[in-house]
mmCIF file of C-alpha atoms in Angstrom:
data_model
loop_
_atom_site.group_PDB
_atom_site.id
_atom_site.type_symbol
_atom_site.label_atom_id
_atom_site.label_comp_id
_atom_site.label_asym_id
_atom_site.label_seq_id
_atom_site.Cartn_x
_atom_site.Cartn_y
_atom_site.Cartn_z
ATOM 1 C CA MET A 1 72.757 -18.043 78.464
ATOM 2 C CA ASN A 2 72.122 -14.311 78.180
ATOM 3 C CA ILE A 3 73.600 -12.882 81.412
ATOM 4 C CA PHE A 4 71.589 -9.691 81.115
ATOM 5 C CA GLY A 5 68.420 -11.711 80.653
ATOM 6 C CA GLY A 6 69.228 -13.780 83.723
ATOM 7 C CA ILE A 7 69.712 -10.641 85.807
ATOM 8 C CA VAL A 8 66.413 -9.221 84.526
ATOM 9 C CA VAL A 9 64.565 -12.386 85.571
ATOM 10 C CA TYR A 10 66.286 -12.444 88.966
ATOM 11 C CA VAL A 11 65.653 -8.768 89.721
ATOM 12 C CA GLY A 12 62.111 -9.090 88.404
ATOM 13 C CA SER A 13 61.385 -11.961 90.784
ATOM 14 C CA TRP A 14 62.807 -9.898 93.663
ATOM 15 C CA ALA A 15 60.692 -6.863 92.772
ATOM 16 C CA THR A 16 57.542 -8.978 92.409
ATOM 17 C CA LEU A 17 58.161 -10.747 95.710
ATOM 18 C CA ILE A 18 58.800 -7.642 97.803
ATOM 19 C CA ALA A 19 55.890 -5.810 96.166
ATOM 20 C CA GLY A 20 53.605 -8.713 97.052
ATOM 21 C CA ILE A 21 54.916 -8.903 100.625
ATOM 22 C CA TRP A 22 54.557 -5.171 101.222
ATOM 23 C CA THR A 23 51.049 -5.161 99.749
ATOM 24 C CA LEU A 24 50.063 -8.081 101.982
ATOM 25 C CA PHE A 25 51.364 -6.512 105.193
ATOM 26 C CA ASP A 26 49.967 -3.112 104.236
ATOM 27 C CA LYS A 27 46.476 -4.518 103.583
ATOM 28 C CA ILE A 28 46.488 -6.511 106.819
ATOM 29 C CA SER A 29 47.651 -3.442 108.727
ATOM 30 C CA ASN A 30 44.802 -1.364 107.319
ATOM 31 C CA VAL A 31 42.046 -3.792 108.343
ATOM 32 C CA THR A 32 43.269 -5.034 111.728
ATOM 33 C CA SER A 33 41.847 -3.701 114.965
ATOM 34 C CA PRO A 34 43.847 -1.680 117.525
ATOM 35 C CA ASP A 35 43.561 -4.666 119.867
ATOM 36 C CA PHE A 36 45.231 -7.010 117.374
ATOM 37 C CA ASN A 37 47.959 -4.423 116.676
ATOM 38 C CA ALA A 38 48.612 -4.210 120.418
ATOM 39 C CA LYS A 39 49.014 -7.997 120.565
ATOM 40 C CA VAL A 40 51.484 -7.918 117.672
ATOM 41 C CA THR A 41 53.471 -5.154 119.390
ATOM 42 C CA LEU A 42 53.588 -7.109 122.639
ATOM 43 C CA TRP A 43 54.638 -10.252 120.774
ATOM 44 C CA ILE A 44 57.529 -8.426 119.047
ATOM 45 C CA GLN A 45 58.699 -6.848 122.290
ATOM 46 C CA ASN A 46 58.819 -10.178 124.133
ATOM 47 C CA ILE A 47 60.053 -12.545 121.427
ATOM 48 C CA ASN A 48 63.346 -14.371 121.982
ATOM 49 C CA PHE A 49 64.787 -17.826 121.349
ATOM 50 C CA ASN A 50 63.955 -19.203 124.789
ATOM 51 C CA THR A 51 60.401 -18.044 125.426
ATOM 52 C CA GLY A 52 59.666 -16.471 122.102
ATOM 53 C CA ASN A 53 56.073 -17.492 121.598
ATOM 54 C CA ILE A 54 54.424 -14.788 123.667
ATOM 55 C CA HIS A 55 51.017 -14.285 122.052
ATOM 56 C CA THR A 56 51.938 -16.488 119.096
ATOM 57 C CA ASN A 57 48.469 -18.030 119.113
ATOM 58 C CA GLN A 58 46.919 -14.605 118.611
ATOM 59 C CA VAL A 59 49.530 -13.359 116.137
ATOM 60 C CA LEU A 60 50.433 -16.242 113.801
ATOM 61 C CA PHE A 61 47.045 -17.905 113.924
ATOM 62 C CA GLY A 62 45.387 -14.510 113.588
ATOM 63 C CA PHE A 63 47.201 -13.839 110.309
ATOM 64 C CA PHE A 64 46.385 -17.311 109.041
ATOM 65 C CA THR A 65 42.683 -17.457 109.902
ATOM 66 C CA ARG A 66 41.998 -14.020 108.480
ATOM 67 C CA PHE A 67 42.600 -15.474 105.034
ATOM 68 C CA PHE A 68 41.844 -19.205 105.238
ATOM 69 C CA GLY A 69 39.131 -19.187 107.890
ATOM 70 C CA GLU A 70 38.851 -20.794 111.312
ATOM 71 C CA LYS A 71 38.068 -24.349 110.130
ATOM 72 C CA GLN A 72 40.022 -26.541 107.727
ATOM 73 C CA PHE A 73 36.989 -28.429 106.416
ATOM 74 C CA SER A 74 34.934 -25.455 105.345
ATOM 75 C CA LEU A 75 33.914 -23.928 102.034
ATOM 76 C CA LYS A 76 36.003 -20.824 102.728
ATOM 77 C CA SER A 77 39.113 -22.880 103.423
ATOM 78 C CA VAL A 78 38.703 -24.975 100.271
ATOM 79 C CA TYR A 79 37.911 -21.903 98.165
ATOM 80 C CA ARG A 80 40.860 -19.849 99.426
ATOM 81 C CA SER A 81 43.204 -22.819 99.066
ATOM 82 C CA ALA A 82 42.070 -23.214 95.452
ATOM 83 C CA LEU A 83 42.674 -19.494 94.841
ATOM 84 C CA TYR A 84 46.176 -19.875 96.228
ATOM 85 C CA THR A 85 46.767 -22.879 93.955
ATOM 86 C CA ILE A 86 45.540 -20.994 90.889
ATOM 87 C CA PHE A 87 47.811 -18.066 91.764
ATOM 88 C CA THR A 88 50.806 -20.394 92.171
ATOM 89 C CA PHE A 89 50.006 -22.136 88.903
ATOM 90 C CA LEU A 90 49.782 -18.815 87.046
ATOM 91 C CA LEU A 91 53.167 -17.799 88.468
ATOM 92 C CA CYS A 92 54.630 -21.051 87.102
ATOM 93 C CA VAL A 93 53.208 -20.359 83.661
ATOM 94 C CA LEU A 94 54.349 -16.718 83.640
ATOM 95 C CA ASN A 95 57.803 -17.756 84.816
ATOM 96 C CA TYR A 96 58.021 -20.276 81.987
ATOM 97 C CA TYR A 97 56.781 -17.754 79.435
ATOM 98 C CA PHE A 98 59.199 -14.944 80.324
ATOM 99 C CA GLN A 99 62.219 -17.201 80.675
ATOM 100 C CA SER A 100 61.401 -18.804 77.323
ATOM 101 C CA ILE A 101 61.468 -15.359 75.716
ATOM 102 C CA ILE A 102 64.612 -14.135 77.461
ATOM 103 C CA TRP A 103 66.599 -17.374 77.233
ATOM 104 C CA ASN A 104 65.131 -18.522 73.910
ATOM 105 C CA ARG A 105 63.892 -21.865 75.216
ATOM 106 C CA HIS A 106 60.866 -22.246 72.985
ATOM 107 C CA GLU A 107 61.796 -25.808 72.193
ATOM 108 C CA GLU A 108 61.072 -26.995 75.732
ATOM 109 C CA LYS A 109 57.980 -29.063 76.311
ATOM 110 C CA VAL A 110 55.096 -27.523 78.213
ATOM 111 C CA ASP A 111 53.207 -30.753 78.867
ATOM 112 C CA PHE A 112 53.947 -30.284 82.543
ATOM 113 C CA TYR A 113 51.357 -27.539 82.699
ATOM 114 C CA SER A 114 48.542 -29.768 81.555
ATOM 115 C CA GLY A 115 45.279 -29.533 83.440
ATOM 116 C CA SER A 116 45.507 -33.135 84.610
ATOM 117 C CA ILE A 117 48.687 -32.546 86.617
ATOM 118 C CA TYR A 118 47.372 -29.221 87.864
ATOM 119 C CA PHE A 119 44.136 -30.600 89.304
ATOM 120 C CA PHE A 120 45.469 -34.000 90.336
ATOM 121 C CA TYR A 121 48.544 -32.752 92.115
ATOM 122 C CA MET A 122 48.656 -29.080 92.997
ATOM 123 C CA LEU A 123 45.143 -28.787 94.418
ATOM 124 C CA PHE A 124 45.607 -31.848 96.596
ATOM 125 C CA GLN A 125 49.091 -30.885 97.694
ATOM 126 C CA ASP A 126 48.260 -27.281 98.563
ATOM 127 C CA TYR A 127 45.212 -28.233 100.604
ATOM 128 C CA PHE A 128 47.211 -30.889 102.437
ATOM 129 C CA ALA A 129 50.017 -28.397 103.105
ATOM 130 C CA LEU A 130 47.378 -25.969 104.386
ATOM 131 C CA PHE A 131 46.180 -28.611 106.833
ATOM 132 C CA LYS A 132 49.761 -29.143 108.014
ATOM 133 C CA THR A 133 50.331 -25.427 108.546
ATOM 134 C CA ARG A 134 47.118 -25.090 110.525
ATOM 135 C CA ALA A 135 48.121 -28.044 112.735
ATOM 136 C CA ILE A 136 51.571 -26.550 113.371
ATOM 137 C CA LEU A 137 50.043 -23.225 114.369
ATOM 138 C CA LYS A 138 47.673 -24.935 116.779
ATOM 139 C CA LEU A 139 50.543 -26.885 118.327
ATOM 140 C CA SER A 140 52.535 -23.666 118.657
ATOM 141 C CA LYS A 141 49.980 -22.441 121.186
ATOM 142 C CA LYS A 142 51.279 -25.037 123.627
ATOM 143 C CA SER A 143 54.959 -24.211 123.235
ATOM 144 C CA ARG A 144 56.967 -21.028 123.663
ATOM 145 C CA ASN A 145 60.199 -22.445 122.320
ATOM 146 C CA ILE A 146 60.975 -21.285 118.786
ATOM 147 C CA PHE A 147 63.439 -24.113 118.164
ATOM 148 C CA PHE A 148 60.785 -26.715 119.000
ATOM 149 C CA ILE A 149 58.296 -25.157 116.580
ATOM 150 C CA ILE A 150 60.866 -24.887 113.784
ATOM 151 C CA ALA A 151 61.984 -28.513 114.304
ATOM 152 C CA LEU A 152 58.375 -29.729 114.329
ATOM 153 C CA ASP A 153 57.652 -27.674 111.233
ATOM 154 C CA LEU A 154 60.630 -29.057 109.308
ATOM 155 C CA PHE A 155 59.864 -32.646 110.323
ATOM 156 C CA SER A 156 56.257 -32.399 109.140
ATOM 157 C CA THR A 157 57.431 -30.829 105.883
ATOM 158 C CA ILE A 158 59.738 -33.771 105.196
ATOM 159 C CA ILE A 159 56.805 -36.139 105.722
ATOM 160 C CA ILE A 160 54.677 -34.152 103.268
ATOM 161 C CA LEU A 161 57.541 -34.109 100.761
ATOM 162 C CA LEU A 162 57.774 -37.914 100.892
ATOM 163 C CA ILE A 163 54.007 -38.217 100.426
ATOM 164 C CA SER A 164 54.249 -35.799 97.498
ATOM 165 C CA ILE A 165 56.999 -37.823 95.861
ATOM 166 C CA PHE A 166 54.959 -41.000 96.282
ATOM 167 C CA PHE A 167 51.865 -39.558 94.601
ATOM 168 C CA MET A 168 53.904 -38.028 91.806
ATOM 169 C CA SER A 169 55.707 -41.342 91.292
ATOM 170 C CA LEU A 170 52.333 -42.994 90.720
ATOM 171 C CA PHE A 171 51.466 -40.326 88.197
ATOM 172 C CA VAL A 172 54.810 -40.642 86.396
ATOM 173 C CA THR A 173 54.328 -44.407 86.306
ATOM 174 C CA TYR A 174 50.937 -43.820 84.731
ATOM 175 C CA LEU A 175 52.431 -41.475 82.119
ATOM 176 C CA ASP A 176 54.980 -44.155 81.291
ATOM 177 C CA ASP A 177 52.086 -46.368 80.092
ATOM 178 C CA ARG A 178 52.118 -48.507 83.205
ATOM 179 C CA PRO A 179 48.546 -48.852 84.476
ATOM 180 C CA LEU A 180 48.090 -47.745 88.075
ATOM 181 C CA THR A 181 46.610 -51.145 88.907
ATOM 182 C CA ASN A 182 49.899 -52.784 87.936
ATOM 183 C CA VAL A 183 52.152 -50.535 89.999
ATOM 184 C CA LYS A 184 54.283 -52.710 92.232
ATOM 185 C CA PHE A 185 55.416 -51.228 95.525
ATOM 186 C CA SER A 186 58.677 -53.148 95.163
ATOM 187 C CA TYR A 187 59.296 -51.231 91.940
ATOM 188 C CA ILE A 188 59.030 -47.953 93.808
ATOM 189 C CA GLU A 189 61.096 -49.319 96.696
ATOM 190 C CA GLN A 190 64.117 -50.173 94.570
ATOM 191 C CA ASP A 191 65.989 -47.523 92.596
ATOM 192 C CA PHE A 192 62.998 -45.388 91.767
ATOM 193 C CA TRP A 193 62.788 -43.576 95.129
ATOM 194 C CA LEU A 194 66.474 -42.630 95.194
ATOM 195 C CA ASN A 195 66.609 -41.611 91.539
ATOM 196 C CA TYR A 196 63.408 -39.638 91.803
ATOM 197 C CA ILE A 197 64.577 -37.739 94.892
ATOM 198 C CA ILE A 198 67.882 -36.907 93.154
ATOM 199 C CA PHE A 199 65.914 -35.854 90.074
ATOM 200 C CA ILE A 200 63.711 -33.518 92.126
ATOM 201 C CA LYS A 201 66.666 -32.162 94.108
ATOM 202 C CA GLY A 202 68.449 -31.226 90.895
ATOM 203 C CA GLY A 203 65.374 -29.473 89.550
ATOM 204 C CA ILE A 204 64.821 -27.477 92.730
ATOM 205 C CA LEU A 205 68.449 -26.437 93.190
ATOM 206 C CA THR A 206 68.710 -25.254 89.586
ATOM 207 C CA PHE A 207 65.416 -23.354 89.832
ATOM 208 C CA ASP A 208 63.995 -25.355 86.939
ATOM 209 C CA ARG A 209 60.531 -23.979 86.220
ATOM 210 C CA SER A 210 59.118 -27.502 85.946
ATOM 211 C CA PHE A 211 59.736 -28.018 89.664
ATOM 212 C CA LEU A 212 58.146 -24.834 90.949
ATOM 213 C CA PHE A 213 55.172 -26.782 92.274
ATOM 214 C CA PHE A 214 57.483 -28.461 94.799
ATOM 215 C CA TYR A 215 58.120 -25.089 96.410
ATOM 216 C CA THR A 216 54.485 -24.993 97.515
ATOM 217 C CA ILE A 217 55.266 -27.864 99.892
ATOM 218 C CA PHE A 218 57.632 -25.631 101.784
ATOM 219 C CA LEU A 219 55.588 -22.418 101.797
ATOM 220 C CA GLY A 220 53.675 -23.298 104.953
ATOM 221 C CA THR A 221 56.901 -24.261 106.692
ATOM 222 C CA LEU A 222 58.725 -21.166 105.544
ATOM 223 C CA TRP A 223 55.791 -18.958 106.516
ATOM 224 C CA VAL A 224 55.839 -20.099 110.152
ATOM 225 C CA ILE A 225 59.632 -19.799 110.401
ATOM 226 C CA PHE A 226 59.588 -16.548 108.440
ATOM 227 C CA ILE A 227 57.148 -14.823 110.799
ATOM 228 C CA GLN A 228 59.008 -16.075 113.875
ATOM 229 C CA LEU A 229 62.388 -14.827 112.675
ATOM 230 C CA THR A 230 60.938 -11.615 111.257
ATOM 231 C CA GLY A 231 59.463 -10.817 114.666
ATOM 232 C CA LEU A 232 62.844 -11.416 116.293
ATOM 233 C CA PHE A 233 64.740 -9.249 113.801
ATOM 234 C CA THR A 234 62.076 -6.547 113.959
ATOM 235 C CA LYS A 235 62.627 -6.365 117.706
ATOM 236 C CA ILE A 236 66.404 -6.081 117.217
ATOM 237 C CA PHE A 237 66.414 -3.601 114.352
ATOM 238 C CA SER A 238 63.682 -1.409 115.807
ATOM 239 C CA GLN A 239 66.149 -0.603 118.587
ATOM 240 C CA ILE A 240 68.841 0.254 116.036
ATOM 241 C CA PHE A 241 66.766 2.120 113.458
ATOM 242 C CA LYS A 242 65.079 4.384 116.001
ATOM 243 C CA TYR A 243 68.222 6.519 115.874
ATOM 244 C CA PHE A 244 67.824 7.066 112.121
ATOM 245 C CA ASN A 245 65.110 9.449 110.936
ATOM 246 C CA LEU A 246 64.888 7.639 107.595
ATOM 247 C CA PHE A 247 63.495 4.498 109.241
ATOM 248 C CA LYS A 248 61.367 6.019 111.992
ATOM 249 C CA SER A 249 58.284 6.338 109.791
ATOM 250 C CA ILE A 250 58.647 2.783 108.445
ATOM 251 C CA ILE A 251 59.762 0.736 111.448
ATOM 252 C CA ASP A 252 57.625 1.707 114.425
ATOM 253 C CA ILE A 253 56.476 -1.322 116.387
ATOM 254 C CA GLN A 254 54.336 0.819 118.672
ATOM 255 C CA GLN A 255 52.182 2.482 116.024
ATOM 256 C CA GLN A 256 52.693 0.248 112.970
ATOM 257 C CA PRO A 257 53.787 -3.210 114.152
ATOM 258 C CA ILE A 258 52.505 -5.101 111.102
ATOM 259 C CA LYS A 259 54.053 -2.698 108.593
ATOM 260 C CA SER A 260 57.278 -2.913 110.593
ATOM 261 C CA LEU A 261 57.245 -6.691 110.114
ATOM 262 C CA GLY A 262 56.749 -6.145 106.387
ATOM 263 C CA ALA A 263 59.620 -3.658 106.168
ATOM 264 C CA ILE A 264 62.043 -5.974 107.979
ATOM 265 C CA SER A 265 60.883 -8.857 105.761
ATOM 266 C CA ILE A 266 61.730 -6.847 102.660
ATOM 267 C CA LEU A 267 65.159 -5.908 104.018
ATOM 268 C CA GLY A 268 65.900 -9.559 104.815
ATOM 269 C CA ILE A 269 64.738 -10.825 101.425
ATOM 270 C CA THR A 270 66.729 -8.117 99.641
ATOM 271 C CA PHE A 271 69.840 -9.156 101.559
ATOM 272 C CA MET A 272 69.333 -12.835 100.659
ATOM 273 C CA TYR A 273 68.749 -11.972 96.998
ATOM 274 C CA ALA A 274 71.968 -9.937 96.937
ATOM 275 C CA LEU A 275 73.911 -12.880 98.368
ATOM 276 C CA GLY A 276 72.241 -15.342 95.998
ATOM 277 C CA LEU A 277 72.798 -13.436 92.749
ATOM 278 C CA PRO A 278 76.344 -14.768 92.065
ATOM 279 C CA ILE A 279 75.177 -18.340 92.750
ATOM 280 C CA TYR A 280 72.138 -17.895 90.500
ATOM 281 C CA LEU A 281 74.261 -16.608 87.614
ATOM 282 C CA LEU A 282 76.801 -19.395 88.117
ATOM 283 C CA ILE A 283 74.097 -22.080 87.952
ATOM 284 C CA HIS A 284 72.490 -20.607 84.827
ATOM 285 C CA LYS A 285 75.614 -19.690 82.884
#
């Protein structure tokens, strides 16, 4: 593998991710009302691991419904979910294209990106994951314990992952020239489940581009946990950074609470990318 090429891809993914996150938080900050900003500020100031969900229903659900709408079974929700799926699919294709150029992997098959898999799997999965995220956010209104919400979120994600594997196993069986009508549940019960889970685990851990669609299962889960932890760290670091003039204009939970969340998110992601670079290069050497 070309080490320089690997670093370019890694740094490029970091730059794209933080640019997207900052743009998202910046746009939300520009269109939110002073009342919503005040709720976000109050939420950050009161968040902790024991009673951390102060105003979570207004904050987390407010972010979510501003994009996907108030109701799951609505044209807006379906439309925005489809847009998200298309965006994710395009990222998969672009990732494949650039890595093929840099790592000279033109011989790899691209059948995975066929329209049949795209429409059959990704659209269904993303909309189902959207439903799960909405349900978790509604349940979070009744609890102020961050650990409970994170545990509930992870449990529901595991259930969705198992459902995903089941549907994909049917599709793989179909591609193997076994008609769907002849699929035997005992066949799936035997070695197929274990082998398929190991197969998927290997693809995810090695960042194989063919498994990028599995990351969409976890995006709803990560989003809920991400916002919770970002709020906590924003509260902590806002007390530290207020003594540094460099950060005063960026991290100000009183005047710019949403942009402050975005700035702390970027710092956290940058830190994780820095820690993950040696592992990434080791896997792809």
